[in-house]
PDB file of C-alpha atoms in Angstrom:
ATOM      1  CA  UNK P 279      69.398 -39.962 -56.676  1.00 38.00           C
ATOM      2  CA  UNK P 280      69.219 -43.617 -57.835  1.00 39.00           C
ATOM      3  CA  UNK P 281      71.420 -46.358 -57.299  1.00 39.00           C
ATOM      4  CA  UNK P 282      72.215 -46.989 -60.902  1.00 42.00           C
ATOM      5  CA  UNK P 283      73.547 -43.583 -62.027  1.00 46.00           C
ATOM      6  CA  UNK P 284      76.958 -44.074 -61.116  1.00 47.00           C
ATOM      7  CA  UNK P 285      77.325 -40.990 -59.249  1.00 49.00           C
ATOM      8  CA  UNK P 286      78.342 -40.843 -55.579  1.00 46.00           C
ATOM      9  CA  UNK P 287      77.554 -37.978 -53.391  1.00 47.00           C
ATOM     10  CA  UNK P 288      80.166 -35.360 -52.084  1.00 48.00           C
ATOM     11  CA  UNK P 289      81.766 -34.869 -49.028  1.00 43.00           C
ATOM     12  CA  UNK P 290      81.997 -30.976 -48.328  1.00 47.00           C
ATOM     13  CA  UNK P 291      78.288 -30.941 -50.402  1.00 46.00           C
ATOM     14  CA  UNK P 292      76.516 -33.459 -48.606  1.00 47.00           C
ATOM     15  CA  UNK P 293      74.919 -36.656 -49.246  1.00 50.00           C
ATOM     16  CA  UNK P 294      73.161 -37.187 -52.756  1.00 54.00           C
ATOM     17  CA  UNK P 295      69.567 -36.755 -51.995  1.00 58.00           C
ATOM     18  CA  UNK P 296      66.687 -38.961 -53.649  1.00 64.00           C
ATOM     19  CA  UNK P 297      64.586 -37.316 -56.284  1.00 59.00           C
ATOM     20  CA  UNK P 298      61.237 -37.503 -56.619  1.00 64.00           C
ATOM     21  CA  UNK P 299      59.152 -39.408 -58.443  1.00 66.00           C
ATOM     22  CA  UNK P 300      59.005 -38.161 -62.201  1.00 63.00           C
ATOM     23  CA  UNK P 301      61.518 -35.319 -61.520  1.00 61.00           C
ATOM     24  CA  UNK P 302      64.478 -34.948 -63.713  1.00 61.00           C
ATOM     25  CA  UNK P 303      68.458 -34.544 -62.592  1.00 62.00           C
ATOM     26  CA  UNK P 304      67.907 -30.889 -64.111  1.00 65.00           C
ATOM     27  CA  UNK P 305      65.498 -30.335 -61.629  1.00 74.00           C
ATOM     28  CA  UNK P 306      67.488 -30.885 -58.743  1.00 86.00           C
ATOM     29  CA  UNK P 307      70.047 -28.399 -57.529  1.00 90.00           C
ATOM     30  CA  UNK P 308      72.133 -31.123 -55.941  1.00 89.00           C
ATOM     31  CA  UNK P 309      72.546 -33.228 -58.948  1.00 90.00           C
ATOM     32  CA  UNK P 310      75.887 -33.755 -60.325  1.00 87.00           C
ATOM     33  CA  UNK P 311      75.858 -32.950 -63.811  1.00 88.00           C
ATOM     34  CA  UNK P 312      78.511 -30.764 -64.696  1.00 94.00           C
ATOM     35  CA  UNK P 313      82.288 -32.153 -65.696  1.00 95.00           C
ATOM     36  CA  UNK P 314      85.426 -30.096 -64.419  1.00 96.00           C
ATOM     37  CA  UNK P 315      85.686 -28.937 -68.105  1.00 96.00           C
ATOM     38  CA  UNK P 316      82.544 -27.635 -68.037  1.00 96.00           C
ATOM     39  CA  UNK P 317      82.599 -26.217 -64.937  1.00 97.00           C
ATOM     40  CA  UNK P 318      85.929 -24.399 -65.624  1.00 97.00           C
ATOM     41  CA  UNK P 319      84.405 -23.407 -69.212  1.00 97.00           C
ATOM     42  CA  UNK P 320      81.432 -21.574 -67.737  1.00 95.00           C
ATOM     43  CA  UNK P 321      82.712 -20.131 -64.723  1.00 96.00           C
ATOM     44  CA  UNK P 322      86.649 -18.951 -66.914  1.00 97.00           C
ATOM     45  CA  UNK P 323      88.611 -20.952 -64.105  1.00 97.00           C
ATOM     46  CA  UNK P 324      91.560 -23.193 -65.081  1.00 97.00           C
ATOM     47  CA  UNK P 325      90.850 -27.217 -64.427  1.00 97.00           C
ATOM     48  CA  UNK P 326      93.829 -27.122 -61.935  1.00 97.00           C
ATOM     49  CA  UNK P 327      91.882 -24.264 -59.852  1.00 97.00           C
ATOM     50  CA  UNK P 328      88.722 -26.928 -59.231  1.00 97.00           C
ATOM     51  CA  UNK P 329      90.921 -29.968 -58.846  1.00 97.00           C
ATOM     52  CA  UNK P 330      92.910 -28.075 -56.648  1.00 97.00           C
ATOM     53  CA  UNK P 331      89.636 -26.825 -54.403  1.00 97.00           C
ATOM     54  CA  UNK P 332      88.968 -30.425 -54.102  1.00 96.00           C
ATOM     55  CA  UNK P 333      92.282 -31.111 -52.696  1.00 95.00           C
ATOM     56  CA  UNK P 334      91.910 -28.698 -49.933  1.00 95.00           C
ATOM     57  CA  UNK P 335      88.589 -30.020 -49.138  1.00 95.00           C
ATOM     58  CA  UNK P 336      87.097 -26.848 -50.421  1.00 97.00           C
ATOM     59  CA  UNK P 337      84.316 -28.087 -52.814  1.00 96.00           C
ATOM     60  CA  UNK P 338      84.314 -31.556 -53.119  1.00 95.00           C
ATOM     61  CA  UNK P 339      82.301 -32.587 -55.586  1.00 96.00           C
ATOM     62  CA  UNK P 340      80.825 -36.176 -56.484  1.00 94.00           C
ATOM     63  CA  UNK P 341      82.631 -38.865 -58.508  1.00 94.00           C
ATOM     64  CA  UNK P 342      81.286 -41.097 -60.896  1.00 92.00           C
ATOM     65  CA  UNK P 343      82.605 -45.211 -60.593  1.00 93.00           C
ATOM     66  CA  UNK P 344      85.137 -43.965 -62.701  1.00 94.00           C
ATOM     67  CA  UNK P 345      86.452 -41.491 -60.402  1.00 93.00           C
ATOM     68  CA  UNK P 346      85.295 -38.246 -62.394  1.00 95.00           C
ATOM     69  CA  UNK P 347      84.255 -35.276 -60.925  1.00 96.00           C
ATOM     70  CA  UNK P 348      80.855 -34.115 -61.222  1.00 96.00           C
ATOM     71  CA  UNK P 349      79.232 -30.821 -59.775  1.00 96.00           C
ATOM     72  CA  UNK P 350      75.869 -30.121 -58.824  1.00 95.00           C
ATOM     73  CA  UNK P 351      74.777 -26.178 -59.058  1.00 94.00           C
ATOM     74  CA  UNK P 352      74.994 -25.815 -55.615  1.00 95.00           C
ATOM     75  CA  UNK P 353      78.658 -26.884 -55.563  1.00 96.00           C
ATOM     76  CA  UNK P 354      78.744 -24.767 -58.785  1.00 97.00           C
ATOM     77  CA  UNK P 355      77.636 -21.552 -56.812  1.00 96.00           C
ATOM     78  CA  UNK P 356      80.291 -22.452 -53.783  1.00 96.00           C
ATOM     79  CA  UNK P 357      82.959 -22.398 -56.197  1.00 97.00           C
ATOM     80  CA  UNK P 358      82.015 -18.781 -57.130  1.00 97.00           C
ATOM     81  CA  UNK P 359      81.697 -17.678 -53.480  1.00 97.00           C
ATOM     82  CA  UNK P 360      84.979 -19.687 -52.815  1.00 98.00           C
ATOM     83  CA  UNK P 361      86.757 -17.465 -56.196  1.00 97.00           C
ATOM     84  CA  UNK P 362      85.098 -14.305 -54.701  1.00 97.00           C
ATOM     85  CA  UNK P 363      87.218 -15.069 -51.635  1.00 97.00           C
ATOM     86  CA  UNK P 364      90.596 -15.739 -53.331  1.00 97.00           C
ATOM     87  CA  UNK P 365      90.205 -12.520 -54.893  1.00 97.00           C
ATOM     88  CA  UNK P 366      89.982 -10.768 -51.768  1.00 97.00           C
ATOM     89  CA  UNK P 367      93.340 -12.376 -50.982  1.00 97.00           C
ATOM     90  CA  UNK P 368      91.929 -15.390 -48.885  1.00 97.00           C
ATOM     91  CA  UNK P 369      94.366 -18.817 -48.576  1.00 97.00           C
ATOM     92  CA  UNK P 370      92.363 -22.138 -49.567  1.00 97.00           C
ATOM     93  CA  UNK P 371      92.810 -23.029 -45.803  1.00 96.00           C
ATOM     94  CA  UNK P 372      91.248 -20.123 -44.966  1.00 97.00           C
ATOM     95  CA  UNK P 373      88.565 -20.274 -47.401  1.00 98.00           C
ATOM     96  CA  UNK P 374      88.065 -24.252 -45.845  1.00 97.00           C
ATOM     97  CA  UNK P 375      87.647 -22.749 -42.350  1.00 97.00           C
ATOM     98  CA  UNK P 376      85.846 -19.985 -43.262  1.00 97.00           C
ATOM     99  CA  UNK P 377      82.840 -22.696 -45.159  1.00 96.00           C
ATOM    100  CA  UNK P 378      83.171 -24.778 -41.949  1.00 97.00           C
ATOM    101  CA  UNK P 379      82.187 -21.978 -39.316  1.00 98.00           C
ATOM    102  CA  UNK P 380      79.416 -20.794 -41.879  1.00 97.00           C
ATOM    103  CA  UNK P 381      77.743 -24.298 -41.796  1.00 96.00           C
ATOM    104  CA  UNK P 382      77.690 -24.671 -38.060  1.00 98.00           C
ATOM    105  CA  UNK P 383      76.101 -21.444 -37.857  1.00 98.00           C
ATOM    106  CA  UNK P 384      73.539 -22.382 -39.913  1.00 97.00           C
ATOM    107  CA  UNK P 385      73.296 -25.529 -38.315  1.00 98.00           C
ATOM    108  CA  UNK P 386      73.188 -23.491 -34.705  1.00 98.00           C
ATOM    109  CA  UNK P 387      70.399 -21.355 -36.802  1.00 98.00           C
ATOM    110  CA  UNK P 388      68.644 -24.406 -37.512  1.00 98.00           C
ATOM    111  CA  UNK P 389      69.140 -25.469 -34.038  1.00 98.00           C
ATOM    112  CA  UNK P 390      67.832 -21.989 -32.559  1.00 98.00           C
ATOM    113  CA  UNK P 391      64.472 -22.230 -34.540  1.00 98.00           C
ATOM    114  CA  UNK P 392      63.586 -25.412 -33.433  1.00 98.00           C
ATOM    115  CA  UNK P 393      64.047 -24.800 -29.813  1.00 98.00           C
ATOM    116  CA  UNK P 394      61.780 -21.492 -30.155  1.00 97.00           C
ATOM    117  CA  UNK P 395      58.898 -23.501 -31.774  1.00 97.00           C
ATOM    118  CA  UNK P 396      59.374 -26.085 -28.767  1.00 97.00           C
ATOM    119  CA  UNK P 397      59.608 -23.071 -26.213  1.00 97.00           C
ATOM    120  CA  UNK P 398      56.424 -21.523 -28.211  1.00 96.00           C
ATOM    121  CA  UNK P 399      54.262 -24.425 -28.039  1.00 96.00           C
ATOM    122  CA  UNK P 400      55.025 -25.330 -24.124  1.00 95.00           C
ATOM    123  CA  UNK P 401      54.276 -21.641 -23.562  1.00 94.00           C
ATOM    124  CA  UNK P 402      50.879 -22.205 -25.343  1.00 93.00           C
ATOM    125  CA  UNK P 403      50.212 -25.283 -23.249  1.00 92.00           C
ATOM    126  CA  UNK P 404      51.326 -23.698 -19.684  1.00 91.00           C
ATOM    127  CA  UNK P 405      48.560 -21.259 -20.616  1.00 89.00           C
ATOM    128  CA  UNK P 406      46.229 -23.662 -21.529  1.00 88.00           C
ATOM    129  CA  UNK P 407      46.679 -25.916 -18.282  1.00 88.00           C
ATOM    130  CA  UNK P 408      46.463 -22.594 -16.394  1.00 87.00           C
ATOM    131  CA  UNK P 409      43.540 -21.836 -17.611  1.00 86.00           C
ATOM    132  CA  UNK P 410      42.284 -25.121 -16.948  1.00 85.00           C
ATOM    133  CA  UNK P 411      42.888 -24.991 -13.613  1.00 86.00           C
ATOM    134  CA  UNK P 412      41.285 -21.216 -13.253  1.00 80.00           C
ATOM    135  CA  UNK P 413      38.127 -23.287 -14.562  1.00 80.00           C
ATOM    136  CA  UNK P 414      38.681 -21.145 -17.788  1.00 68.00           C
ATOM    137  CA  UNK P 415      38.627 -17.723 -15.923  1.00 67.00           C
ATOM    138  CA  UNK P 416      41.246 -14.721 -16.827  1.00 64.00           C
ATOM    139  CA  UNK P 417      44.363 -14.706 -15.574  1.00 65.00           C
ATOM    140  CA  UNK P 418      44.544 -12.174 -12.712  1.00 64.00           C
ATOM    141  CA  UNK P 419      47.102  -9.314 -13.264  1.00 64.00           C
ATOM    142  CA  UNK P 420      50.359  -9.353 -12.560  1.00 63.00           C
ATOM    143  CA  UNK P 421      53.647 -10.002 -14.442  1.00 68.00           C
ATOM    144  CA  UNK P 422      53.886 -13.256 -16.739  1.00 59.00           C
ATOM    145  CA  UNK P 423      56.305 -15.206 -16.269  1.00 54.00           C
TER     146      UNK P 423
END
């Protein structure tokens, strides 16, 4: 995103990200283009219902410097999740905590994949500095450890 746009990124949807060069807002998933009204319009919510998600730190979506609301699509496709929830009887508090624990697991995901390419490439060197050390010869049988 550039500086001049007016737009500020999100809370609850992260930080506004830079495009590239050449790419258009439309291009960009996290770009906030979309008003309340026409947010409510295309997804048959009442305004109240998204200003009210933003209250409850739900979906927060980006302001202009005037203070309007703008949503990206990805904030657009929370709010659906976040409506699919309600309707299963879910409390906006509920629906907060539920958004929380499903980001640190992805984050723990994240987390998890990194330390088995780490643990994948020290097992590849061990091997290699063993068989270094063999003078390149097999390993003799047995059970690897």
């Amino acid at each position: 995103m550039t500086q001049g746009d007016g737009v500020t990124g999100g809370a609850a949807g992260g930080e506004a990200r830079p495009r590239p060069p050449g790419a258009l807002p439309v291009d960009d998933e996290h770009a906030p283009l979309y008003s309340v009204g026409q947010v409510a319009a295309m997804l048959r919510l009442r305004q109240a219902f998204l200003r009210r998600l933003d209250e409850y730190e739900v979906v927060r979506p980006s302001r202009t410097g005037g203070g309007q609301r703008r949503y990206s699509r990805v904030e657009i496709s929370r709010v659906r999740y976040v409506v699919e929830l309600v309707d299963e009887g879910m409390t906006l508090t509920a629906i907060r905590r539920v958004l929380e624990l499903e980001r640190r697991v992805q984050e723990m995901e994240a987390r998890l994949r990194e330390a088995d390419a780490r643990h994948a490439r020290d097992r590849r060197r061990i091997h290699e500095l063993e068989s270094a050390l063999r003078g390149g010869r097999p390993r003799p049988p047995g059970p690897y450890r």
